[in-house]
PDB file of C-alpha atoms in Angstrom:
ATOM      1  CA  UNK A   1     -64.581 209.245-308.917  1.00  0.00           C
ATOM      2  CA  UNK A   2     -67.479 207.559-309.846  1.00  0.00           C
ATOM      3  CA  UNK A   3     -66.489 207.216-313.327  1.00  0.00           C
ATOM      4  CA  UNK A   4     -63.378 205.598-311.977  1.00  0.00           C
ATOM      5  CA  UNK A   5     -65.755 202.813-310.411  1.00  0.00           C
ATOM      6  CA  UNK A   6     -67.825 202.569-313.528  1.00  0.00           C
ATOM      7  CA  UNK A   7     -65.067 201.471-315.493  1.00  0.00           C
ATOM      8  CA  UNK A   8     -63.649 199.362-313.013  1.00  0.00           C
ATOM      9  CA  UNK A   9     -67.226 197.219-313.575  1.00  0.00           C
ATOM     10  CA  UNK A  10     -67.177 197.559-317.083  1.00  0.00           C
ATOM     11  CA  UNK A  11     -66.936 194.144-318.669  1.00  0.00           C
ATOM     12  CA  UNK A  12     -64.347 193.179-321.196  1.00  0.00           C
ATOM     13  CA  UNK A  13     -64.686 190.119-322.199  1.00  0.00           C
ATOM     14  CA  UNK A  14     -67.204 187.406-322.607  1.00  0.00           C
ATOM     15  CA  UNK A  15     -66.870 183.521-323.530  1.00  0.00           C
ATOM     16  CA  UNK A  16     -69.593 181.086-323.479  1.00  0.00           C
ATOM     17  CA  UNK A  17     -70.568 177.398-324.777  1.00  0.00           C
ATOM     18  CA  UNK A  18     -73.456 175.557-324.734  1.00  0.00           C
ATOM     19  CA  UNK A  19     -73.956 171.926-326.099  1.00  0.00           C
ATOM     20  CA  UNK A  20     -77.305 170.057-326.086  1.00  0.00           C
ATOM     21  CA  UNK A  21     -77.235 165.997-326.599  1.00  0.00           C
ATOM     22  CA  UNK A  22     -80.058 163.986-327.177  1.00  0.00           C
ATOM     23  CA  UNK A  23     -79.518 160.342-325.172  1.00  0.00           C
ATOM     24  CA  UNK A  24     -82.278 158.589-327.273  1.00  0.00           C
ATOM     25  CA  UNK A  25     -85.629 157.953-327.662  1.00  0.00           C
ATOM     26  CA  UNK A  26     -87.451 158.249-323.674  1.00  0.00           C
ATOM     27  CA  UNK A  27     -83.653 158.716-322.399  1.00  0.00           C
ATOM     28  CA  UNK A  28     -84.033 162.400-322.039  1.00  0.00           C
ATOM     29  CA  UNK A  29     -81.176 165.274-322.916  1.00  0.00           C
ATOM     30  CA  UNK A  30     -77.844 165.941-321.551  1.00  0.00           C
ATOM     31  CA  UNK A  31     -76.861 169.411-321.643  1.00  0.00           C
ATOM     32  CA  UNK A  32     -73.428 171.276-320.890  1.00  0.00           C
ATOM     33  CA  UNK A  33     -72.629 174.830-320.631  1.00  0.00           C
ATOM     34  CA  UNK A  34     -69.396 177.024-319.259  1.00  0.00           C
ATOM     35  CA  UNK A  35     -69.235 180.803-319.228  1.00  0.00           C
ATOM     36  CA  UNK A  36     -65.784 183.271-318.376  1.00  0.00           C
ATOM     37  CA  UNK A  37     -66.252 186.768-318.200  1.00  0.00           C
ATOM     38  CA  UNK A  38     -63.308 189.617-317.390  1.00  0.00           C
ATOM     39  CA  UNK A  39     -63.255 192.907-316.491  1.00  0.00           C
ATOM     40  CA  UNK A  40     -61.582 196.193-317.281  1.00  0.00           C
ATOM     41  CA  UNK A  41     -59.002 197.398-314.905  1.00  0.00           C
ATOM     42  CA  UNK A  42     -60.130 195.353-311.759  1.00  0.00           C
ATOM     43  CA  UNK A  43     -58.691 191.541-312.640  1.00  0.00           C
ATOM     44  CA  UNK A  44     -62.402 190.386-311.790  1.00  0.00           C
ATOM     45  CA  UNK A  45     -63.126 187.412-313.359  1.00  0.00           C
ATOM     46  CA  UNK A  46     -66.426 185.207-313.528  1.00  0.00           C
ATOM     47  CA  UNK A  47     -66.363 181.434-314.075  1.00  0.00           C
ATOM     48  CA  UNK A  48     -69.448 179.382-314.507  1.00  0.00           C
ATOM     49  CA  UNK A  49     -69.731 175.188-315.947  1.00  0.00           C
ATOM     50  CA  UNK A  50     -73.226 173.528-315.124  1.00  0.00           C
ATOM     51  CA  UNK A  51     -74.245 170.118-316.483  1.00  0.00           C
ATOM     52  CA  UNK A  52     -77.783 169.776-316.852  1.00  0.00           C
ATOM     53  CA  UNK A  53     -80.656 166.449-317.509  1.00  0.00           C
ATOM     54  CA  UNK A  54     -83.936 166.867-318.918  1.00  0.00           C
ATOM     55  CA  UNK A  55     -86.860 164.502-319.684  1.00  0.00           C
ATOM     56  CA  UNK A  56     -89.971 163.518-319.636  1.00  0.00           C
ATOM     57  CA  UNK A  57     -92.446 160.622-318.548  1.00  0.00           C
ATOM     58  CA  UNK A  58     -96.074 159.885-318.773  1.00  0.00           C
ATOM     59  CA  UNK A  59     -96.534 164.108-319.140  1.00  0.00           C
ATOM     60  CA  UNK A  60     -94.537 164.572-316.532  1.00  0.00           C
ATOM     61  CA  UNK A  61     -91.267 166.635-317.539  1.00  0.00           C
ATOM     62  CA  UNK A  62     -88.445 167.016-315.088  1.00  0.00           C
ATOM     63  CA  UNK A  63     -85.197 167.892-314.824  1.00  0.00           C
ATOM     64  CA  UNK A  64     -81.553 168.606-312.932  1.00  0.00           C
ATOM     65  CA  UNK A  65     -79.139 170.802-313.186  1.00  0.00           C
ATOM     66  CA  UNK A  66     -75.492 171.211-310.940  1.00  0.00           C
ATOM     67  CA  UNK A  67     -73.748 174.423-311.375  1.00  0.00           C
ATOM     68  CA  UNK A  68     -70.226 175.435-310.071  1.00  0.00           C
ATOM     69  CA  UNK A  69     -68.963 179.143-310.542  1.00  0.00           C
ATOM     70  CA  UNK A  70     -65.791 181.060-309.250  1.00  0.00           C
ATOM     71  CA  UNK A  71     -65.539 184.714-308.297  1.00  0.00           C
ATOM     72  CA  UNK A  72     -62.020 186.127-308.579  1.00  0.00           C
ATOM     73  CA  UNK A  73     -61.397 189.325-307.777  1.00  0.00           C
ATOM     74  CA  UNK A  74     -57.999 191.394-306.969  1.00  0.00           C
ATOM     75  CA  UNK A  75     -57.697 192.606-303.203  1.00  0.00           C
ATOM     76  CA  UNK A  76     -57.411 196.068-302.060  1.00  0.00           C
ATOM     77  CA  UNK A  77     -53.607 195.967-302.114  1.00  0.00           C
ATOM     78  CA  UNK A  78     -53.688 194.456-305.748  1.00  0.00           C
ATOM     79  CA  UNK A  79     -51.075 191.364-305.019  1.00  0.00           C
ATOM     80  CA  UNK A  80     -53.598 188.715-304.054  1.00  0.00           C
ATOM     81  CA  UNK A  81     -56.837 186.932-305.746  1.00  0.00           C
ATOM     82  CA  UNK A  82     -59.553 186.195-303.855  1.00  0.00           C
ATOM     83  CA  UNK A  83     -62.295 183.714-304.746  1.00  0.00           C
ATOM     84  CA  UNK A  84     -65.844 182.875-304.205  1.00  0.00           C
ATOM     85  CA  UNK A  85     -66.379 179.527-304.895  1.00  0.00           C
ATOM     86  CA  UNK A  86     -70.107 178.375-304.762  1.00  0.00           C
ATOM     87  CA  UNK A  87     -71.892 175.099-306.361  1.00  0.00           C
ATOM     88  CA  UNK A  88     -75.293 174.669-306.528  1.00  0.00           C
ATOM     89  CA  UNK A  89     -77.828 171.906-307.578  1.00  0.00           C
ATOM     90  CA  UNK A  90     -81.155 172.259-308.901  1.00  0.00           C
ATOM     91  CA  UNK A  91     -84.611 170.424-309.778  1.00  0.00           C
ATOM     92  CA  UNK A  92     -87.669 171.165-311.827  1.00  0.00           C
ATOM     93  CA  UNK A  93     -90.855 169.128-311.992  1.00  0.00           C
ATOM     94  CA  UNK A  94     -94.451 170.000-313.978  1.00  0.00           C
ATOM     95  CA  UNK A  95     -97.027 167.579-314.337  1.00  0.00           C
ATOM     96  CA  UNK A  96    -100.857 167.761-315.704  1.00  0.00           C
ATOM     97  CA  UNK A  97    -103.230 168.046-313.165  1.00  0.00           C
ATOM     98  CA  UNK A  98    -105.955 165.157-313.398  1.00  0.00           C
ATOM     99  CA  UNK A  99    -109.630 165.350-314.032  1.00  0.00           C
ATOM    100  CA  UNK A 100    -111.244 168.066-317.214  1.00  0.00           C
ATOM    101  CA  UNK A 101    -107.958 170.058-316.228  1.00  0.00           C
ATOM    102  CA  UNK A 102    -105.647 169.027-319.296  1.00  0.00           C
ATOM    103  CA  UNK A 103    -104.661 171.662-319.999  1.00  0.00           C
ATOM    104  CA  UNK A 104    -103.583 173.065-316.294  1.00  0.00           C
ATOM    105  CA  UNK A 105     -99.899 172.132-314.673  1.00  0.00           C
ATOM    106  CA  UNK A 106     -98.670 171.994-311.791  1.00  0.00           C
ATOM    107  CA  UNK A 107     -94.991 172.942-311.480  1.00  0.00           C
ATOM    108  CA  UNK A 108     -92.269 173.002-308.680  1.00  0.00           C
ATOM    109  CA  UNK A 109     -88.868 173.775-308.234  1.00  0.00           C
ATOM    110  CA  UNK A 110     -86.316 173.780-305.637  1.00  0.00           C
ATOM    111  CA  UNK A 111     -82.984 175.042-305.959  1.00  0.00           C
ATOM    112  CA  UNK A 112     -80.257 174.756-302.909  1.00  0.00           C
ATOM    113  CA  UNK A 113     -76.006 175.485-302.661  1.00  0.00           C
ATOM    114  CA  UNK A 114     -73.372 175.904-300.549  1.00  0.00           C
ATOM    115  CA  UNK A 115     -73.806 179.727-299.957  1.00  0.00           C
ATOM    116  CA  UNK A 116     -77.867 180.028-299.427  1.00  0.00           C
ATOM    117  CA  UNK A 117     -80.681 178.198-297.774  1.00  0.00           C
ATOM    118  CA  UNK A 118     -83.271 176.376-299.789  1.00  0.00           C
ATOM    119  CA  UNK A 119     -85.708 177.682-302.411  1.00  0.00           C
ATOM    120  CA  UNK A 120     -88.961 176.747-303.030  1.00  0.00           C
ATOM    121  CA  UNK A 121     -91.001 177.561-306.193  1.00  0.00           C
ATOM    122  CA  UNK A 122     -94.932 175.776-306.364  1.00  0.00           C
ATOM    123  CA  UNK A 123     -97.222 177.013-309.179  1.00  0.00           C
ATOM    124  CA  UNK A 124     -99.838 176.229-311.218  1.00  0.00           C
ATOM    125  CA  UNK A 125    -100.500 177.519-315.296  1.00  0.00           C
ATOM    126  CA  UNK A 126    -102.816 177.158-317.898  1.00  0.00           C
ATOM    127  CA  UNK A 127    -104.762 178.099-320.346  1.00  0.00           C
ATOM    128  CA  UNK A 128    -108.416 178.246-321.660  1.00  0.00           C
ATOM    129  CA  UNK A 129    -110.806 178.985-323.981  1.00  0.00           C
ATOM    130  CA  UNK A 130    -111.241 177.202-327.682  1.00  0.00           C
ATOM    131  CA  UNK A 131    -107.809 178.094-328.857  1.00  0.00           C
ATOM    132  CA  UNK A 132    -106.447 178.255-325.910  1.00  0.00           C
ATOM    133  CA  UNK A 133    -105.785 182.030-325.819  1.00  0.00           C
ATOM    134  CA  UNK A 134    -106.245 182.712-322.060  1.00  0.00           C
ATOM    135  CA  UNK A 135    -103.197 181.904-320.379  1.00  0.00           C
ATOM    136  CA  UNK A 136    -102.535 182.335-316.593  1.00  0.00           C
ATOM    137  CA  UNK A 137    -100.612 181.731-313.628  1.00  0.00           C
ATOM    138  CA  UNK A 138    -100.446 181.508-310.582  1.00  0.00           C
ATOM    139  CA  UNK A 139     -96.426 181.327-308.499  1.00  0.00           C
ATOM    140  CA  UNK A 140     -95.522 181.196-304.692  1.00  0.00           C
ATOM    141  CA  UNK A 141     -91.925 181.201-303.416  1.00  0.00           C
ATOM    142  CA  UNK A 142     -89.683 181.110-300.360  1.00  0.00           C
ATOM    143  CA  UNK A 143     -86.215 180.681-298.924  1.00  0.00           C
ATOM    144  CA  UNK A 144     -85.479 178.169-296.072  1.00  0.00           C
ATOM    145  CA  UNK A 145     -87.777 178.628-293.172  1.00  0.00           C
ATOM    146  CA  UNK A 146     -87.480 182.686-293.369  1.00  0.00           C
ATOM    147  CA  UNK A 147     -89.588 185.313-294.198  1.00  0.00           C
ATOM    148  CA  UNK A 148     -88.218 185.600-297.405  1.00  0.00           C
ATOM    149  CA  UNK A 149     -90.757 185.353-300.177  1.00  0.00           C
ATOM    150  CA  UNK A 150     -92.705 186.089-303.470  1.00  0.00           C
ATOM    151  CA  UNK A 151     -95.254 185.183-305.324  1.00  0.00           C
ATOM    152  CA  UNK A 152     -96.821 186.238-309.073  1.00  0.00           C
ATOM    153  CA  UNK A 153    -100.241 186.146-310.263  1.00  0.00           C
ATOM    154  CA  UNK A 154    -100.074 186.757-314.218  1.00  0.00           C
ATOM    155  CA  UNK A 155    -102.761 186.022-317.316  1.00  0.00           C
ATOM    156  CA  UNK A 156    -102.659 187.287-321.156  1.00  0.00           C
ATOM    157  CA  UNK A 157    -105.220 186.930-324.049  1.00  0.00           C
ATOM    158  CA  UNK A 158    -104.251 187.017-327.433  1.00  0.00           C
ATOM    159  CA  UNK A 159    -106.940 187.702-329.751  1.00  0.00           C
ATOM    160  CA  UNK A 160    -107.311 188.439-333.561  1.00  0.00           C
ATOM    161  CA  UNK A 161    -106.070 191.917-333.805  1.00  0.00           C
ATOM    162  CA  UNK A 162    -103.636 191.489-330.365  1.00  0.00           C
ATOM    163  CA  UNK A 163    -102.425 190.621-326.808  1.00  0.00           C
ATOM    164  CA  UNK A 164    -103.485 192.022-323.293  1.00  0.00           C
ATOM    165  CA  UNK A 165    -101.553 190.752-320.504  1.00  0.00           C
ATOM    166  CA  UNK A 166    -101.568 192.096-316.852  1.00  0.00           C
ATOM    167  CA  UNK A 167     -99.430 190.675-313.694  1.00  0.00           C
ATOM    168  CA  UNK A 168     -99.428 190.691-310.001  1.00  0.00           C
ATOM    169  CA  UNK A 169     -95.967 190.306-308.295  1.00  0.00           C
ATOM    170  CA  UNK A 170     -95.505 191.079-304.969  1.00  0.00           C
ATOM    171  CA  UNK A 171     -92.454 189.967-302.379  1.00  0.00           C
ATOM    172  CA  UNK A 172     -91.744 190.646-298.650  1.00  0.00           C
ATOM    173  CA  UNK A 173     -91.080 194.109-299.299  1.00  0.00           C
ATOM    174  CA  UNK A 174     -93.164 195.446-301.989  1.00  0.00           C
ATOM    175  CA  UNK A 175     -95.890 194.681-304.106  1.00  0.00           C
ATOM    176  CA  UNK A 176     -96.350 195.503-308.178  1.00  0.00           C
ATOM    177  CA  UNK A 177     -99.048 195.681-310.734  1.00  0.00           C
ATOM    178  CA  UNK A 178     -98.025 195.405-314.630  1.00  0.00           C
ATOM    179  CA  UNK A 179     -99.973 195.588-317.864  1.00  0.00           C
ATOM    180  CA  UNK A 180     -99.417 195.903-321.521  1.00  0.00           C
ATOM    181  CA  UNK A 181    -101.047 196.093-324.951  1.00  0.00           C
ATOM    182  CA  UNK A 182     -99.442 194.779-327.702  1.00  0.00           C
ATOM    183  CA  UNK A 183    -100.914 194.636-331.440  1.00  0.00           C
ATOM    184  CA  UNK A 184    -102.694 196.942-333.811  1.00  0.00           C
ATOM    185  CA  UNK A 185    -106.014 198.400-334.387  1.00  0.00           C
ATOM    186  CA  UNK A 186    -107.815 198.123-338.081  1.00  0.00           C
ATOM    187  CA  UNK A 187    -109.630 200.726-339.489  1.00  0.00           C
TER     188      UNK A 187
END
């Protein structure tokens, strides 16, 4: 039944670490993480460890990350595990963009493994005004040479009394428009 299935998916138990350690002064952070997750019923299991670098340079912030995760699951006949192995490495980049534009980055990211083709992310953010309370962006993405893409278009202003933020997103298949009020109004 589908109750059956639900509860075959239902998670049961959840472990996860996380250490940050600073290198030094200019000699960035070093960061570690590992995750295990079980299920109910199904002997699914999820394994995840990434190690992780992070620093900056001249404004320019960058970083790497590797990840390696297992899939386990039980086959149909319930006498044999079968795993999905899959590593992946990462890079981020975002750098000021020259000129009056100090307070506008540029920011890219690619992310490949063994089980997908390359993706791309390029954007640019920033913000405006005296206190800097416009902020916007602007994102394009794709996978390998496909069609597969996306892209975001987002800004927010947060004023005295509260914020107003609206968003484009839109993908290969569909296309969204968000918005939201947040604060209070003062009699």
């Amino acid at each position: 039944s589908g109750h059956s299935g639900m509860n075959r998916d239902r998670r049961r138990n959840r472990a996860e670490l996380s250490m940050n350690q600073s290198l030094g002064q200019s000699y960035g952070v070093l960061s570690i993480s590992a995750l295990r997750e079980d299920y109910w019923k199904s002997g699914k299991t999820l394994q995840s460890n990434s190690i992780g670098y992070n620093n900056s340079w001249n404004m320019i912030s960058y970083g790497l990350i590797y990840t390696r995760s297992k899939n386990s699951n039980m086959s149909y006949s319930g006498n044999a595990s079968i795993h999905d192995k899959n590593e992946s490495l990462s890079m981020n980049i975002s750098m000021p963009l020259g000129g009056g534009s100090k307070n506008t980055r540029l920011n890219y990211s690619a992310a490949t493994s063994n089980n997908n083709d390359t993706t791309h992310n390029l954007g640019i953010s920033g913000s405006a005004l005296d206190d800097n309370n416009l902020n916007w962006s602007i994102q394009q993405g794709m996978t390998g040479t496909s069609e597969n893409y996306n892209g975001s278009l987002n800004a927010s202003y947060k004023g005295s009394s509260g914020e107003i933020s609206s968003g484009y997103d839109y993908d290969k298949n569909t296309s969204r428009i968000n918005y939201g009020i947040q604060g209070g109004i003062i009699a």
